[in-house]
Short mmCIF file of C-alpha atoms and ligand atoms in Angstrom, two decimals:
data_model
loop_
_atom_site.label_atom_id
_atom_site.label_comp_id
_atom_site.label_asym_id
_atom_site.label_seq_id
_atom_site.Cartn_x
_atom_site.Cartn_y
_atom_site.Cartn_z
CA MET A 1 225.71 -35.09 34.29
CA LYS A 2 223.27 -37.97 34.51
CA VAL A 3 220.01 -38.89 32.86
CA ASP A 4 216.97 -38.61 35.11
CA VAL A 5 214.28 -41.16 34.28
CA LEU A 6 210.55 -40.63 34.73
CA LEU A 7 208.39 -43.71 34.49
CA GLY A 8 204.99 -45.14 35.38
CA LEU A 9 204.70 -47.42 38.41
CA GLN A 10 201.28 -48.85 37.65
CA TRP A 11 199.52 -49.95 34.44
CA GLY A 12 200.17 -46.77 32.46
CA ASP A 13 198.28 -43.49 32.15
CA GLU A 14 199.65 -42.25 35.47
CA GLY A 15 200.08 -38.73 34.06
CA LYS A 16 203.62 -38.97 32.68
CA GLY A 17 202.97 -36.47 29.87
CA LYS A 18 201.75 -33.80 32.25
CA VAL A 19 204.71 -34.11 34.61
CA VAL A 20 207.37 -34.31 31.87
CA ASP A 21 205.95 -31.03 30.52
CA VAL A 22 206.08 -29.52 34.02
CA LEU A 23 209.68 -30.66 34.59
CA THR A 24 210.98 -29.80 31.10
CA PRO A 25 212.16 -26.25 31.99
CA LYS A 26 214.79 -27.92 34.22
CA TYR A 27 216.20 -30.02 31.37
CA ASP A 28 217.97 -29.49 28.02
CA ILE A 29 216.93 -32.75 26.38
CA ILE A 30 213.75 -34.84 26.67
CA ALA A 31 213.93 -38.36 25.28
CA ARG A 32 211.44 -41.18 24.77
CA PHE A 33 213.10 -44.60 25.16
CA GLN A 34 210.49 -47.31 24.48
CA GLY A 35 206.97 -48.02 23.39
CA GLY A 36 205.32 -46.26 20.51
CA PRO A 37 201.89 -44.94 19.61
CA ASN A 38 200.26 -47.29 22.11
CA ALA A 39 201.14 -44.44 24.47
CA GLY A 40 198.86 -41.44 24.88
CA HIS A 41 200.44 -38.68 26.96
CA THR A 42 198.13 -35.78 27.77
CA LEU A 43 199.25 -32.21 28.44
CA GLU A 44 197.05 -29.27 29.37
CA PHE A 45 198.02 -25.60 29.48
CA ASN A 46 196.61 -22.24 28.29
CA ASN A 47 193.30 -23.93 27.45
CA ILE A 48 195.09 -26.36 25.15
CA LYS A 49 194.65 -30.08 25.74
CA HIS A 50 197.03 -32.14 23.70
CA VAL A 51 197.67 -35.88 23.43
CA LEU A 52 201.10 -37.05 22.24
CA HIS A 53 201.77 -40.62 21.10
CA THR A 54 205.30 -40.77 19.71
CA ILE A 55 206.68 -37.30 20.29
CA PRO A 56 208.27 -36.54 23.68
CA SER A 57 206.31 -34.33 26.06
CA GLY A 58 208.99 -31.62 26.11
CA ILE A 59 207.93 -30.42 22.70
CA PHE A 60 205.85 -27.46 23.89
CA ARG A 61 208.75 -25.69 25.61
CA GLU A 62 211.14 -23.47 23.67
CA ASN A 63 214.82 -24.25 23.11
CA LYS A 64 214.63 -27.87 24.18
CA LEU A 65 215.87 -30.81 22.17
CA ASN A 66 213.45 -33.74 21.99
CA ILE A 67 214.70 -37.18 20.99
CA ILE A 68 212.87 -40.30 19.87
CA GLY A 69 215.35 -42.97 20.98
CA ASN A 70 216.34 -46.29 19.44
CA GLY A 71 214.05 -48.25 21.78
CA VAL A 72 210.91 -46.58 20.43
CA VAL A 73 208.79 -48.01 17.60
CA ILE A 74 207.40 -45.43 15.18
CA ASP A 75 204.35 -45.55 12.97
CA PRO A 76 204.99 -42.87 10.32
CA ALA A 77 201.25 -42.48 9.63
CA ILE A 78 200.55 -41.66 13.28
CA PHE A 79 203.69 -39.54 13.51
CA LYS A 80 202.43 -37.43 10.58
CA LYS A 81 199.07 -36.89 12.29
CA GLU A 82 200.86 -35.74 15.44
CA ILE A 83 203.01 -33.29 13.49
CA GLU A 84 199.93 -31.93 11.75
CA ALA A 85 198.01 -31.54 15.01
CA LEU A 86 200.93 -29.61 16.48
CA GLY A 87 201.15 -27.47 13.34
CA LYS A 88 197.46 -26.55 13.68
CA ILE A 89 198.10 -25.02 17.09
CA GLY A 90 201.17 -23.18 15.85
CA PHE A 91 204.02 -25.50 16.86
CA ASP A 92 206.63 -26.20 14.20
CA ILE A 93 208.91 -28.77 15.76
CA SER A 94 211.14 -29.60 12.81
CA LYS A 95 214.11 -27.90 14.49
CA ASN A 96 213.83 -29.47 17.92
CA LEU A 97 213.11 -33.11 17.26
CA LEU A 98 215.68 -35.81 16.46
CA VAL A 99 214.87 -39.38 15.54
CA SER A 100 217.17 -42.33 16.17
CA LYS A 101 218.19 -44.19 13.04
CA LYS A 102 217.94 -47.36 15.11
CA ALA A 103 214.28 -46.91 16.05
CA HIS A 104 212.12 -49.56 14.39
CA LEU A 105 209.24 -48.76 12.06
CA ILE A 106 205.74 -50.09 12.60
CA MET A 107 204.55 -51.20 9.16
CA PRO A 108 200.90 -51.33 8.07
CA THR A 109 201.18 -55.12 8.06
CA HIS A 110 202.35 -55.03 11.70
CA ARG A 111 199.08 -53.37 12.59
CA LEU A 112 197.15 -56.01 10.67
CA LEU A 113 199.15 -58.77 12.38
CA ASP A 114 198.29 -57.23 15.76
CA ALA A 115 194.58 -57.34 14.88
CA ALA A 116 194.90 -60.88 13.50
CA SER A 117 196.70 -62.13 16.61
CA GLU A 118 194.18 -60.57 18.98
CA SER A 119 191.25 -61.94 17.03
CA LYS A 120 192.81 -65.43 17.00
CA LYS A 121 193.30 -65.28 20.77
CA GLY A 122 189.58 -64.55 21.23
CA GLU A 123 188.69 -64.53 24.94
CA THR A 124 192.33 -64.65 25.99
CA LYS A 125 193.26 -61.53 24.03
CA ILE A 126 195.62 -58.98 25.59
CA GLY A 127 193.40 -55.99 24.88
CA SER A 128 196.17 -54.44 22.78
CA THR A 129 195.83 -50.89 21.50
CA LEU A 130 196.15 -52.53 18.04
CA LYS A 131 198.91 -50.16 17.00
CA GLY A 132 201.19 -52.98 15.84
CA ILE A 133 203.49 -52.80 18.86
CA GLY A 134 203.82 -56.55 19.55
CA PRO A 135 204.51 -57.62 15.93
CA THR A 136 207.05 -54.79 15.47
CA TYR A 137 209.07 -55.70 18.58
CA ARG A 138 208.77 -59.35 17.58
CA ASP A 139 210.40 -58.55 14.23
CA LYS A 140 213.05 -56.54 16.05
CA THR A 141 214.06 -59.46 18.27
CA SER A 142 213.83 -61.99 15.43
CA ARG A 143 216.12 -59.66 13.48
CA ASP A 144 213.59 -59.02 10.73
CA GLY A 145 212.78 -55.39 11.54
CA LEU A 146 212.79 -52.27 9.42
CA ARG A 147 214.55 -49.28 10.98
CA VAL A 148 214.40 -45.54 10.46
CA GLY A 149 217.97 -45.65 9.10
CA ASP A 150 216.75 -48.01 6.37
CA ILE A 151 214.69 -45.19 4.87
CA GLU A 152 217.92 -43.80 3.46
CA ILE A 153 219.13 -47.02 1.77
CA ASN A 154 217.30 -49.29 -0.66
CA PHE A 155 214.11 -48.74 1.33
CA LYS A 156 211.41 -49.88 -1.07
CA ASN A 157 212.99 -53.33 -1.56
CA LYS A 158 213.43 -53.85 2.16
CA TYR A 159 209.84 -52.78 2.77
CA GLU A 160 208.45 -55.10 0.11
CA SER A 161 210.34 -58.12 1.39
CA ARG A 162 209.10 -57.58 4.97
CA LYS A 163 205.58 -57.00 3.70
CA LYS A 164 205.66 -60.26 1.75
CA ALA A 165 206.63 -62.21 4.86
CA HIS A 166 203.85 -60.54 6.86
CA ILE A 167 201.24 -61.29 4.21
CA GLU A 168 202.25 -64.92 4.29
CA GLN A 169 201.66 -64.92 8.05
CA LEU A 170 198.34 -63.13 7.71
CA GLU A 171 197.14 -65.68 5.18
CA LYS A 172 198.64 -68.94 6.42
CA LEU A 173 198.85 -68.44 10.16
CA TYR A 174 195.83 -66.29 10.81
CA ASN A 175 193.59 -66.70 7.78
CA PHE A 176 192.99 -62.97 8.21
CA ASP A 177 191.20 -60.85 5.65
CA TYR A 178 193.54 -57.89 5.20
CA LYS A 179 192.96 -56.94 1.57
CA ASP A 180 190.38 -54.18 2.05
CA GLN A 181 192.49 -52.30 4.58
CA LEU A 182 196.04 -52.63 3.31
CA GLU A 183 195.95 -50.20 0.38
CA ASN A 184 194.63 -47.33 2.51
CA LEU A 185 196.99 -48.06 5.37
CA GLU A 186 199.95 -48.12 2.99
CA LYS A 187 198.97 -44.82 1.38
CA GLU A 188 198.89 -43.09 4.77
CA TRP A 189 202.09 -44.83 5.79
CA PHE A 190 204.16 -43.68 2.81
CA GLU A 191 202.82 -40.15 3.26
CA GLY A 192 204.04 -40.48 6.84
CA ILE A 193 207.47 -41.56 5.61
CA ASP A 194 207.63 -38.31 3.61
CA THR A 195 206.86 -36.36 6.79
CA LEU A 196 209.40 -38.34 8.81
CA LYS A 197 212.10 -37.60 6.22
CA LYS A 198 211.80 -33.89 7.01
CA PHE A 199 213.32 -34.59 10.42
CA LYS A 200 216.92 -35.24 11.25
CA PHE A 201 217.83 -38.91 11.70
CA ALA A 202 220.85 -39.55 13.91
CA ASP A 203 222.73 -42.08 15.98
CA THR A 204 221.18 -40.42 18.99
CA GLU A 205 223.24 -42.43 21.52
CA HIS A 206 226.24 -40.26 20.53
CA ILE A 207 224.23 -37.08 20.87
CA ILE A 208 222.96 -38.07 24.31
CA ASN A 209 226.33 -39.16 25.67
CA ASN A 210 228.10 -36.10 24.26
CA ALA A 211 225.44 -33.88 25.79
CA LEU A 212 226.09 -35.51 29.18
CA LYS A 213 229.82 -34.82 28.81
CA GLU A 214 229.04 -31.19 28.04
CA GLY A 215 227.07 -30.93 31.28
CA LYS A 216 223.62 -30.89 29.70
CA SER A 217 220.67 -32.26 31.61
CA ILE A 218 218.45 -34.99 30.21
CA ILE A 219 215.12 -36.49 31.23
CA ALA A 220 214.03 -39.84 29.83
CA GLU A 221 210.25 -40.17 29.46
CA GLY A 222 208.83 -43.62 29.97
CA ALA A 223 205.71 -44.93 28.30
CA GLN A 224 203.22 -47.47 29.71
CA GLY A 225 204.00 -48.56 33.27
CA THR A 226 206.02 -51.09 35.25
CA LEU A 227 203.13 -53.55 35.55
CA LEU A 228 202.98 -53.66 31.74
CA ASP A 229 206.72 -54.42 31.43
CA ILE A 230 207.51 -57.41 29.20
CA ASP A 231 209.62 -59.07 31.94
CA PHE A 232 208.16 -57.86 35.23
CA GLY A 233 204.58 -56.95 34.34
CA SER A 234 201.47 -59.11 34.64
CA TYR A 235 202.59 -61.39 31.81
CA PRO A 236 201.17 -62.16 29.27
CA PHE A 237 198.92 -59.13 29.74
CA VAL A 238 201.74 -56.68 29.12
CA THR A 239 203.22 -54.63 26.33
CA SER A 240 206.24 -55.77 24.33
CA SER A 241 208.97 -53.48 25.65
CA ASN A 242 210.90 -52.90 28.87
CA THR A 243 209.01 -50.06 30.45
CA ILE A 244 211.28 -50.08 33.52
CA CYS A 245 214.31 -47.95 34.31
CA ALA A 246 216.68 -50.42 32.65
CA GLY A 247 214.73 -49.78 29.43
CA ALA A 248 216.07 -46.23 29.43
CA CYS A 249 219.62 -47.65 29.18
CA THR A 250 218.87 -49.95 26.25
CA GLY A 251 216.41 -47.56 24.65
CA LEU A 252 218.75 -44.58 24.58
CA GLY A 253 222.24 -46.05 24.75
CA ILE A 254 223.21 -44.85 28.20
CA ALA A 255 225.21 -46.86 30.71
CA PRO A 256 223.49 -47.78 34.00
CA ASN A 257 225.93 -45.57 35.94
CA LYS A 258 224.65 -42.60 33.93
CA VAL A 259 221.18 -42.84 35.47
CA GLY A 260 220.51 -40.12 38.03
CA LYS A 261 217.17 -39.56 39.69
CA VAL A 262 214.39 -42.05 39.05
CA TYR A 263 211.00 -40.37 39.27
CA GLY A 264 208.26 -42.94 39.89
CA ILE A 265 204.82 -41.70 39.02
CA PHE A 266 201.56 -43.19 40.28
CA LYS A 267 197.90 -42.29 40.66
CA ALA A 268 196.53 -41.82 44.17
CA TYR A 269 194.38 -44.83 43.23
CA CYS A 270 194.89 -47.30 40.40
CA THR A 271 193.67 -47.90 36.85
CA ARG A 272 194.20 -50.36 34.06
CA VAL A 273 193.00 -50.42 30.46
CA GLY A 274 192.89 -53.69 28.53
CA MET A 275 192.71 -57.22 29.87
CA GLY A 276 194.63 -58.87 32.68
CA PRO A 277 194.69 -59.14 36.46
CA PHE A 278 194.05 -56.17 38.74
CA PRO A 279 193.83 -57.27 42.41
CA THR A 280 192.31 -54.07 43.82
CA GLU A 281 189.84 -53.50 40.98
CA LEU A 282 186.43 -52.16 42.01
CA MET A 283 183.55 -53.47 39.93
CA ASP A 284 181.01 -51.44 41.91
CA GLU A 285 179.76 -47.87 42.12
CA THR A 286 182.94 -46.73 43.89
CA GLY A 287 184.96 -47.79 40.82
CA GLN A 288 182.43 -46.05 38.59
CA LYS A 289 182.76 -42.89 40.71
CA MET A 290 186.54 -42.92 40.19
CA ARG A 291 186.02 -43.39 36.44
CA ASP A 292 183.54 -40.51 36.27
CA VAL A 293 185.45 -38.06 38.44
CA GLY A 294 188.85 -39.00 36.99
CA ASN A 295 187.52 -39.09 33.43
CA GLU A 296 189.14 -42.49 33.15
CA TYR A 297 188.84 -43.19 29.44
CA GLY A 298 191.93 -44.14 27.40
CA SER A 299 193.84 -41.29 25.73
CA THR A 300 194.74 -43.52 22.77
CA THR A 301 191.71 -45.76 22.33
CA GLY A 302 188.94 -44.05 24.33
CA ARG A 303 188.24 -47.33 26.16
CA PRO A 304 186.90 -47.02 29.74
CA ARG A 305 189.72 -47.62 32.22
CA ARG A 306 189.19 -50.14 35.00
CA CYS A 307 189.55 -48.45 38.42
CA GLY A 308 190.49 -49.56 41.93
CA TRP A 309 192.21 -48.60 45.17
CA ILE A 310 195.93 -48.03 45.42
CA ASP A 311 197.96 -51.24 45.65
CA MET A 312 201.05 -50.83 47.86
CA VAL A 313 202.26 -54.38 47.14
CA ALA A 314 202.45 -53.67 43.42
CA LEU A 315 203.73 -50.13 44.01
CA ASN A 316 206.58 -51.33 46.23
CA TYR A 317 207.46 -53.98 43.66
CA ALA A 318 207.66 -51.29 40.97
CA ILE A 319 209.77 -49.06 43.23
CA MET A 320 212.17 -51.98 43.82
CA ILE A 321 212.51 -52.92 40.13
CA ASN A 322 213.13 -49.32 39.10
CA GLY A 323 215.20 -48.01 42.01
CA VAL A 324 212.81 -45.10 42.41
CA THR A 325 214.34 -42.13 44.23
CA GLU A 326 211.34 -39.74 44.18
CA LEU A 327 207.62 -40.35 44.00
CA ILE A 328 205.08 -38.28 42.12
CA MET A 329 201.43 -38.68 43.12
CA MET A 330 198.88 -37.87 40.44
CA LYS A 331 195.14 -37.29 40.24
CA THR A 332 194.92 -36.70 43.97
CA ASP A 333 191.87 -34.46 43.39
CA VAL A 334 189.93 -37.44 42.05
CA LEU A 335 189.68 -38.71 45.65
CA ASP A 336 188.34 -35.37 46.95
CA ASN A 337 184.87 -36.72 47.72
CA PHE A 338 185.46 -40.05 49.38
CA ASP A 339 184.68 -40.48 53.11
CA THR A 340 187.15 -43.32 53.35
CA ILE A 341 190.10 -44.17 51.15
CA LYS A 342 191.30 -47.76 51.08
CA ALA A 343 194.86 -48.89 50.45
CA CYS A 344 195.94 -52.47 49.84
CA VAL A 345 198.95 -53.20 52.08
CA ALA A 346 199.30 -56.97 51.57
CA TYR A 347 197.86 -59.87 49.57
CA LYS A 348 196.36 -63.01 51.00
CA VAL A 349 197.29 -65.86 48.68
CA ASN A 350 195.68 -69.17 49.60
CA GLY A 351 195.16 -67.80 53.09
CA VAL A 352 198.81 -66.73 53.55
CA GLU A 353 199.58 -63.04 53.83
CA THR A 354 202.42 -61.64 51.74
CA LYS A 355 203.81 -58.26 50.75
CA GLU A 356 205.61 -59.71 47.75
CA LEU A 357 204.10 -59.71 44.29
CA PRO A 358 203.42 -63.36 43.44
CA TYR A 359 204.37 -65.04 40.13
CA GLU A 360 200.79 -65.02 39.03
CA LEU A 361 198.38 -62.22 39.75
CA ASN A 362 195.10 -64.09 39.62
CA SER A 363 191.76 -64.49 41.31
CA ASP A 364 193.32 -66.37 44.25
CA ILE A 365 194.65 -63.07 45.52
CA GLU A 366 192.67 -61.35 48.23
CA PRO A 367 193.84 -57.79 48.88
CA VAL A 368 194.26 -56.79 52.54
CA PHE A 369 193.07 -53.21 52.93
CA VAL A 370 193.55 -50.50 55.52
CA ASP A 371 191.10 -47.60 55.78
CA LEU A 372 192.32 -44.03 55.72
CA PRO A 373 190.16 -40.93 56.19
CA GLY A 374 189.19 -38.97 53.07
CA TRP A 375 189.93 -35.23 52.99
CA LYS A 376 186.58 -34.06 51.58
CA THR A 377 188.17 -30.88 50.25
CA ASN A 378 188.36 -29.45 46.74
CA LEU A 379 192.07 -29.76 45.97
CA THR A 380 191.90 -28.40 42.45
CA GLU A 381 192.43 -24.85 43.61
CA VAL A 382 195.12 -25.57 46.15
CA THR A 383 198.35 -23.80 45.21
CA SER A 384 200.76 -24.76 47.97
CA GLU A 385 201.45 -27.60 50.35
CA GLY A 386 200.49 -25.39 53.28
CA GLN A 387 196.87 -25.59 52.09
CA PHE A 388 196.77 -29.39 52.17
CA PRO A 389 194.07 -30.74 54.49
CA GLU A 390 195.33 -32.91 57.39
CA ALA A 391 193.85 -36.12 55.93
CA LEU A 392 195.82 -35.59 52.71
CA LYS A 393 199.01 -34.98 54.70
CA SER A 394 198.35 -38.30 56.48
CA TYR A 395 197.77 -40.06 53.14
CA ILE A 396 201.11 -38.78 51.84
CA LYS A 397 202.85 -39.77 55.10
CA PHE A 398 201.29 -43.23 54.84
CA ILE A 399 202.65 -43.68 51.31
CA GLU A 400 206.10 -42.43 52.28
CA LYS A 401 206.17 -44.78 55.27
CA GLU A 402 205.00 -47.81 53.29
CA THR A 403 207.50 -47.17 50.47
CA GLY A 404 210.41 -45.44 52.17
CA VAL A 405 210.55 -42.95 49.27
CA PRO A 406 209.62 -39.24 49.48
CA VAL A 407 206.61 -37.91 47.58
CA LYS A 408 208.06 -34.84 45.85
CA ILE A 409 205.20 -33.78 43.60
CA VAL A 410 201.45 -33.89 44.21
CA SER A 411 199.21 -33.28 41.20
CA VAL A 412 195.77 -31.82 41.87
CA GLY A 413 194.36 -31.39 38.37
CA PRO A 414 195.20 -31.92 34.70
CA ASN A 415 196.56 -28.43 34.13
CA ARG A 416 200.26 -27.56 34.22
CA GLU A 417 199.56 -25.13 37.05
CA GLN A 418 197.80 -27.71 39.22
CA THR A 419 201.06 -29.19 40.41
CA ILE A 420 202.45 -28.86 43.91
CA ILE A 421 206.20 -29.38 44.16
CA ARG A 422 207.33 -30.19 47.73
P1 GDP B 1 200.14 -40.72 30.64
O1 GDP B 1 199.92 -41.74 29.59
O2 GDP B 1 200.88 -41.27 31.83
O3 GDP B 1 200.80 -39.47 30.12
O4 GDP B 1 198.71 -40.32 31.18
P2 GDP B 1 197.40 -40.02 30.27
O5 GDP B 1 197.57 -38.70 29.63
O6 GDP B 1 197.08 -41.18 29.41
O7 GDP B 1 196.28 -40.00 31.39
C1 GDP B 1 196.28 -39.13 32.43
C2 GDP B 1 194.98 -38.33 32.38
O8 GDP B 1 194.78 -37.69 33.60
C3 GDP B 1 194.99 -37.22 31.33
O9 GDP B 1 193.69 -37.04 30.85
C4 GDP B 1 195.46 -36.01 32.12
O10 GDP B 1 195.01 -34.78 31.56
C5 GDP B 1 194.79 -36.27 33.44
N1 GDP B 1 195.51 -35.77 34.62
C6 GDP B 1 196.84 -35.70 34.84
N2 GDP B 1 197.09 -35.30 36.10
C7 GDP B 1 195.90 -35.09 36.69
C8 GDP B 1 195.49 -34.69 37.99
O11 GDP B 1 196.30 -34.46 38.89
N3 GDP B 1 194.15 -34.60 38.22
C9 GDP B 1 193.22 -34.89 37.27
N4 GDP B 1 191.94 -34.78 37.59
N5 GDP B 1 193.57 -35.27 36.03
C10 GDP B 1 194.88 -35.40 35.74
P1 IMO B 2 200.78 -44.71 28.29
O1 IMO B 2 202.20 -44.42 27.86
C1 IMO B 2 197.85 -47.74 29.42
C2 IMO B 2 198.13 -51.63 27.44
C3 IMO B 2 197.01 -52.01 26.49
C4 IMO B 2 197.05 -53.53 26.63
C5 IMO B 2 198.53 -53.83 26.79
C6 IMO B 2 199.23 -54.22 25.50
O2 IMO B 2 199.77 -43.78 27.76
O3 IMO B 2 200.73 -44.92 29.76
P2 IMO B 2 199.94 -52.95 23.27
O4 IMO B 2 199.21 -52.02 22.38
O5 IMO B 2 201.18 -52.37 23.88
O6 IMO B 2 200.20 -54.29 22.63
O7 IMO B 2 198.93 -53.27 24.50
O8 IMO B 2 199.11 -52.62 27.29
N1 IMO B 2 198.77 -50.33 27.13
C7 IMO B 2 198.59 -49.22 27.84
N2 IMO B 2 197.78 -48.97 28.90
N3 IMO B 2 198.69 -46.77 28.99
C8 IMO B 2 199.52 -47.00 27.95
O9 IMO B 2 200.47 -46.13 27.56
C9 IMO B 2 199.47 -48.27 27.30
N4 IMO B 2 200.12 -48.82 26.25
C10 IMO B 2 199.69 -50.09 26.17
O10 IMO B 2 195.79 -51.48 26.89
O11 IMO B 2 196.43 -53.90 27.84
MG1 MG B 3 198.34 -42.56 28.49
#
């Protein structure tokens, strides 16, 4: 068997959580491979709306194994809150969640360093979720990180020595006032460590590869999106991990030839939260309409998401980088009331038209749009493809033609049921 990978093709928040939950019945194992609590993956079913940050979105289905892979960074304090929130609605997940010993821990001082770095950057800040993601991955690559497996051996000493180094940075590099916050953050963090210890830690790469040999099916759940990838995203306005398909290999310990389907998920339009370039962004009432109808406010930070038309140049780039085999179009219903839908099919850079994503996405880019007719139909109650209005069929055909990849799922609302599989 192979590992199917589901990942975002835009700037995150495409609806990955919803679709992983919908697809989970087809899989035995659901695994997160990168990112951490900067992610907010929303699921809705039976009048429950739930946002997951660290825990894979397969957790609500029975008899499924969920894995937090080595590529993920975990904040125990946030993890504890997630476990408690699940407990409140009657889900005890202690039996169906495994945590990689090689996953790195986000320390309280990583969060403070994130805040210090952003505040030092001032106007050029990234717009980070301030969850400590950047500093934790930085420690990982500089070989100074603290891992889940360390909890079992001489933990307190390792923690204290990392903390000391971070405090030195906070004081000397950033002149950042951390003292008021640290004690509280540490209290919550160590309580989180106690919660984390109740789960099984494992070298999950063995478990995943053995499961493949036994013929079990696995879906890898991406976080963020391709345009936030550390290598291929709109650098430096990106996150600190490889959000692309290759990240599933390094973040779970699977060989590239073990990757099966690659599900690429995108919104029928486009959003971004945080700073950085966004060529098709709408600063006008049309953008505001998308934000209102799509309820475009961050699942992790509550920040308003920037909105704009779909960008086929960026989408095709993401499809190329990831080797996408199937497309999943989300939030289609948000465009229900637009007379005309615009799609960017090329960029004009210094007067020259291109379909390739340039090195720098900046204000010199002028998107070239085509107009497509809106469907002016309430899609939220549509239950089969046969009920799709003609204009929506044309929109899907347009996307398939521009990308050369079939659109296999069309989402028409936040609920599990509002999903049309083609
Ligand atoms: P993720 O990070 O990719 O899992 O996406 P988020 O959960 O951050 O953001 C997606 C938001 O859109 C959530 O509030 C979902 O409940 C909602 N959503 C998902 N699919 C649809 C859809 O087809 N239509 C509408 N209207 N909302 C959707
Ligand atoms: P999901 O998995 C949308 C953005 C932040 C910021 C940049 C860097 O829910 O799609 P970081 O905290 O990683 O240092 O922030 O990346 N960002 C996201 N935007 N969805 C996410 O995750 C995001 N995770 C990070 O807003 O611009
Ligand atoms: Mg999200």
